[in-house]
CSV table of C-alpha atoms in Angstrom, one decimal:
chain,number,residue,atom,x,y,z
A,664,MET,CA,3.7,-15.9,36.2
A,665,ASN,CA,5.8,-15.2,33.0
A,666,LYS,CA,8.6,-12.7,33.7
A,667,LYS,CA,7.5,-10.7,30.7
A,668,GLY,CA,4.3,-10.7,28.7
A,669,PHE,CA,3.7,-11.6,25.1
A,670,PHE,CA,1.4,-10.0,22.6
A,671,ILE,CA,-0.4,-12.1,20.0
A,672,THR,CA,-2.9,-10.6,17.5
A,673,PHE,CA,-5.4,-12.2,15.2
A,674,GLU,CA,-6.3,-10.6,11.9
A,675,GLY,CA,-8.5,-11.5,8.9
A,676,GLY,CA,-11.5,-10.5,7.0
A,677,GLU,CA,-15.1,-10.9,8.1
A,678,GLY,CA,-16.1,-14.5,8.9
A,679,SER,CA,-12.5,-15.8,9.0
A,680,GLY,CA,-13.0,-17.3,12.4
A,681,LYS,CA,-10.8,-15.1,14.6
A,682,THR,CA,-13.1,-15.2,17.6
A,683,THR,CA,-13.3,-19.0,17.6
A,684,GLN,CA,-9.5,-19.5,17.3
A,685,ILE,CA,-8.8,-17.0,20.1
A,686,LYS,CA,-11.1,-19.0,22.4
A,687,LYS,CA,-9.3,-22.2,21.4
A,688,LEU,CA,-5.8,-20.7,22.0
A,689,ALA,CA,-6.9,-19.2,25.3
A,690,ALA,CA,-8.1,-22.6,26.5
A,691,TYR,CA,-4.8,-24.1,25.4
A,692,PHE,CA,-2.8,-21.6,27.4
A,693,GLU,CA,-5.0,-22.0,30.4
A,694,LYS,CA,-4.3,-25.7,30.4
A,695,GLN,CA,-0.6,-24.8,30.3
A,696,LYS,CA,-1.1,-22.7,33.4
A,697,LYS,CA,-0.3,-19.5,31.6
A,698,GLU,CA,-1.8,-16.2,32.7
A,699,ILE,CA,-3.7,-14.7,29.7
A,700,ILE,CA,-6.2,-12.1,28.8
A,701,THR,CA,-8.3,-12.0,25.6
A,702,THR,CA,-9.3,-8.6,24.2
A,703,ARG,CA,-10.4,-6.9,21.0
A,704,GLU,CA,-10.4,-3.8,18.9
A,705,PRO,CA,-12.5,-1.8,18.8
A,706,GLY,CA,-14.5,-2.0,22.0
A,707,ALA,CA,-12.3,-3.3,24.9
A,708,THR,CA,-12.8,-0.3,27.2
A,709,LEU,CA,-15.9,1.7,28.2
A,710,ILE,CA,-14.9,4.4,25.8
A,711,GLY,CA,-14.1,1.8,23.2
A,712,GLN,CA,-17.5,0.3,23.4
A,713,GLN,CA,-19.1,3.6,22.5
A,714,ILE,CA,-16.6,4.0,19.7
A,715,ARG,CA,-17.3,0.5,18.4
A,716,GLN,CA,-21.0,1.3,18.3
A,717,ILE,CA,-20.4,4.4,16.2
A,718,LEU,CA,-17.9,2.6,13.9
A,719,LEU,CA,-20.1,-0.5,13.2
A,720,ASP,CA,-23.6,0.8,13.4
A,721,THR,CA,-25.3,0.7,10.0
A,722,ASP,CA,-27.0,4.0,10.7
A,723,HIS,CA,-23.7,5.8,10.9
A,724,GLN,CA,-22.0,6.9,7.7
A,725,PHE,CA,-18.8,8.8,7.5
A,726,SER,CA,-18.2,11.6,5.0
A,727,SER,CA,-14.4,11.2,5.5
A,728,PRO,CA,-12.4,8.0,6.0
A,729,LEU,CA,-10.1,10.1,8.2
A,730,SER,CA,-12.9,10.2,10.8
A,731,GLU,CA,-12.8,6.4,11.0
A,732,LEU,CA,-9.1,6.4,11.3
A,733,LEU,CA,-9.1,8.9,14.2
A,734,LEU,CA,-11.8,6.9,16.0
A,735,PHE,CA,-9.8,3.7,15.7
A,736,THR,CA,-6.7,5.5,16.9
A,737,VAL,CA,-8.5,6.9,20.0
A,738,ASP,CA,-9.9,3.4,20.8
A,739,ARG,CA,-6.4,1.9,20.4
A,740,LEU,CA,-4.7,4.4,22.7
A,741,GLU,CA,-7.3,3.8,25.4
A,742,HIS,CA,-7.0,0.0,24.9
A,743,LEU,CA,-3.2,0.0,25.2
A,744,ALA,CA,-3.1,2.3,28.2
A,745,SER,CA,-5.8,0.5,30.2
A,746,VAL,CA,-5.7,-3.1,29.0
A,747,VAL,CA,-2.8,-4.3,26.9
A,748,ILE,CA,0.2,-2.6,28.4
A,749,PRO,CA,-0.8,-3.3,32.1
A,750,ALA,CA,-1.3,-7.0,31.2
A,751,LEU,CA,2.1,-7.2,29.4
A,752,LYS,CA,3.8,-5.6,32.3
A,753,ALA,CA,2.2,-8.1,34.6
A,754,GLY,CA,3.7,-10.9,32.5
A,755,LYS,CA,0.5,-12.1,30.9
A,756,ILE,CA,0.0,-13.3,27.3
A,757,VAL,CA,-2.4,-11.0,25.5
A,758,LEU,CA,-4.6,-12.4,22.8
A,759,CYS,CA,-6.1,-9.6,20.8
A,760,ASP,CA,-8.8,-9.7,18.0
A,761,ARG,CA,-7.5,-7.1,15.6
A,762,PHE,CA,-4.8,-4.4,16.0
A,763,VAL,CA,-2.7,-2.1,13.8
A,764,ASP,CA,-2.7,-4.5,10.8
A,765,SER,CA,-6.5,-4.1,10.6
A,766,THR,CA,-6.2,-0.4,10.3
A,767,ILE,CA,-3.7,-0.7,7.5
A,768,ALA,CA,-5.9,-3.3,5.7
A,769,TYR,CA,-9.2,-1.5,6.1
A,770,GLN,CA,-8.4,2.2,6.2
A,771,VAL,CA,-5.3,2.3,4.0
A,772,GLY,CA,-6.0,-0.7,1.8
A,773,ALA,CA,-9.7,-0.3,1.2
A,774,GLN,CA,-10.6,3.2,2.3
A,775,LYS,CA,-7.4,4.7,0.6
A,776,VAL,CA,-6.2,6.7,3.5
A,777,SER,CA,-2.6,7.7,2.7
A,778,TYR,CA,0.2,5.9,4.4
A,779,ASN,CA,1.7,9.3,5.4
A,780,THR,CA,-1.5,10.1,7.4
A,781,PHE,CA,-1.6,6.6,8.9
A,782,ASN,CA,2.1,6.7,9.9
A,783,LEU,CA,1.7,10.1,11.5
A,784,LEU,CA,-0.9,8.7,13.9
A,785,ASN,CA,0.7,5.3,14.2
A,786,LYS,CA,3.8,6.9,15.8
A,787,LEU,CA,1.6,7.2,18.9
A,788,ILE,CA,1.4,3.4,19.1
A,789,LYS,CA,4.5,2.3,21.0
A,790,ILE,CA,4.2,-1.5,21.0
A,791,LYS,CA,4.1,-4.2,18.3
A,792,PRO,CA,2.7,-7.8,18.4
A,793,GLY,CA,5.3,-10.5,18.9
A,794,LEU,CA,3.2,-12.8,16.7
A,795,THR,CA,0.2,-12.3,14.4
A,796,PHE,CA,-2.1,-14.9,12.9
A,797,LEU,CA,-3.7,-13.8,9.6
A,798,LEU,CA,-6.7,-16.1,8.9
A,799,ASP,CA,-7.1,-15.7,5.2
A,800,ILE,CA,-10.4,-16.3,3.5
A,801,GLU,CA,-12.1,-15.5,0.2
A,802,PRO,CA,-14.4,-12.5,0.9
A,803,GLU,CA,-17.4,-14.2,-0.7
A,804,GLU,CA,-17.1,-17.1,1.7
A,805,GLY,CA,-16.3,-14.9,4.6
A,806,ILE,CA,-19.3,-12.6,4.2
A,807,GLN,CA,-21.5,-15.7,3.8
A,808,ARG,CA,-20.2,-17.0,7.1
A,809,ALA,CA,-20.6,-13.7,8.8
A,810,ARG,CA,-24.2,-13.4,7.6
A,811,ALA,CA,-25.0,-16.8,9.0
A,812,ARG,CA,-23.4,-15.9,12.3
A,813,ALA,CA,-25.2,-12.6,13.0
A,814,VAL,CA,-26.7,-9.4,11.6
A,815,LEU,CA,-24.1,-7.8,9.4
A,816,ASN,CA,-22.5,-4.6,10.7
A,817,ARG,CA,-21.6,-1.5,8.7
A,818,LEU,CA,-18.2,-2.8,7.5
A,819,ASP,CA,-19.6,-6.3,6.8
A,820,LYS,CA,-22.1,-4.6,4.4
A,821,LYS,CA,-19.4,-2.9,2.3
A,822,LYS,CA,-19.3,-4.0,-1.4
A,823,LEU,CA,-17.2,-7.1,-2.2
A,824,VAL,CA,-14.6,-5.0,-3.9
A,825,PHE,CA,-13.9,-3.4,-0.5
A,826,HIS,CA,-13.4,-6.8,1.1
A,827,HIS,CA,-11.1,-7.9,-1.7
A,828,GLN,CA,-9.0,-4.8,-1.2
A,829,VAL,CA,-8.8,-5.6,2.5
A,830,ARG,CA,-7.6,-9.1,1.8
A,831,ALA,CA,-5.1,-7.9,-0.7
A,832,LYS,CA,-3.5,-5.5,1.8
A,833,TYR,CA,-3.4,-8.1,4.5
A,834,LEU,CA,-1.6,-10.5,2.2
A,835,GLU,CA,0.8,-7.8,1.2
A,836,LEU,CA,1.6,-7.1,4.9
A,837,ALA,CA,2.2,-10.8,5.4
A,838,VAL,CA,4.8,-10.9,2.6
A,839,GLN,CA,6.5,-7.8,4.1
A,840,ASP,CA,6.7,-9.2,7.6
A,841,PRO,CA,6.7,-13.0,7.4
A,842,GLU,CA,8.5,-13.5,10.8
A,843,ARG,CA,5.7,-11.9,12.7
A,844,ILE,CA,2.6,-12.6,10.5
A,845,LYS,CA,1.8,-16.2,10.0
A,846,THR,CA,-0.8,-16.7,7.2
A,847,ILE,CA,-3.3,-19.6,7.5
A,848,ASN,CA,-5.7,-20.1,4.6
A,849,VAL,CA,-8.8,-21.3,6.3
A,850,MET,CA,-10.8,-22.2,3.2
A,851,GLY,CA,-11.9,-25.8,3.3
A,852,LEU,CA,-10.5,-26.4,6.8
A,853,SER,CA,-12.4,-27.3,10.0
A,854,GLU,CA,-11.9,-25.2,13.1
A,855,ASP,CA,-9.7,-27.9,14.6
A,856,GLN,CA,-7.6,-28.1,11.5
A,857,VAL,CA,-7.0,-24.3,11.6
A,858,PHE,CA,-6.1,-24.5,15.3
A,859,THR,CA,-3.6,-27.3,14.6
A,860,LYS,CA,-1.8,-24.9,12.3
A,861,ILE,CA,-1.9,-22.2,14.9
A,862,LEU,CA,-0.6,-24.5,17.6
A,863,ALA,CA,2.4,-25.5,15.4
A,864,HIS,CA,3.5,-21.8,15.3
A,865,ILE,CA,2.9,-21.4,19.0
A,866,LYS,CA,5.0,-24.4,19.8
A,867,ALA,CA,7.8,-23.1,17.5
A,868,ILE,CA,8.2,-20.1,19.7
A,869,GLY,CA,7.6,-21.9,23.0
A,870,GLU,CA,10.6,-20.5,24.8
A,871,LYS,CA,9.2,-16.9,24.4
A,872,LEU,CA,5.9,-17.7,26.1
């Protein structure tokens, strides 16, 4: 068992391949005999599953973006308390599909929630990922991939300008925090090629894992 855990998050727009790459990295760590868990936001807890249904259901429309922000925050607090923090304390590597950067990209970047409001709530979040992979994709391509994969959810169905705003905010975050956020442009790359780039970053911090 690792003496202390390590928190890795995956970020990116719709159809960027986060789920696939998390599975590949989980399999890699398992071969390395590392103790890991994979998780996601929203929806990793029983309460979170209900919140996820509300947030992504196309029948649900919010009159205020603050309602979305509050629901994401409740999901995150439950997720941290019951899944992430216990796993890290047990010395496990946690691979998470979306975290705080998603909230900034979607709610602040695209929904135009003020940073002051976001920061007020984000003070409740006491941990930060040690490493974040931003899988960057053109929204047009990402939505096409998402449509081919499954029925589009409420956020998938937002107008393209919304998804371009999400992408712009993600890229802005990556520039602000390049030590933590590793951007990988997935356009034109196979799943294996993307994973090779991810693995290079993982090996570069090997002593921390």
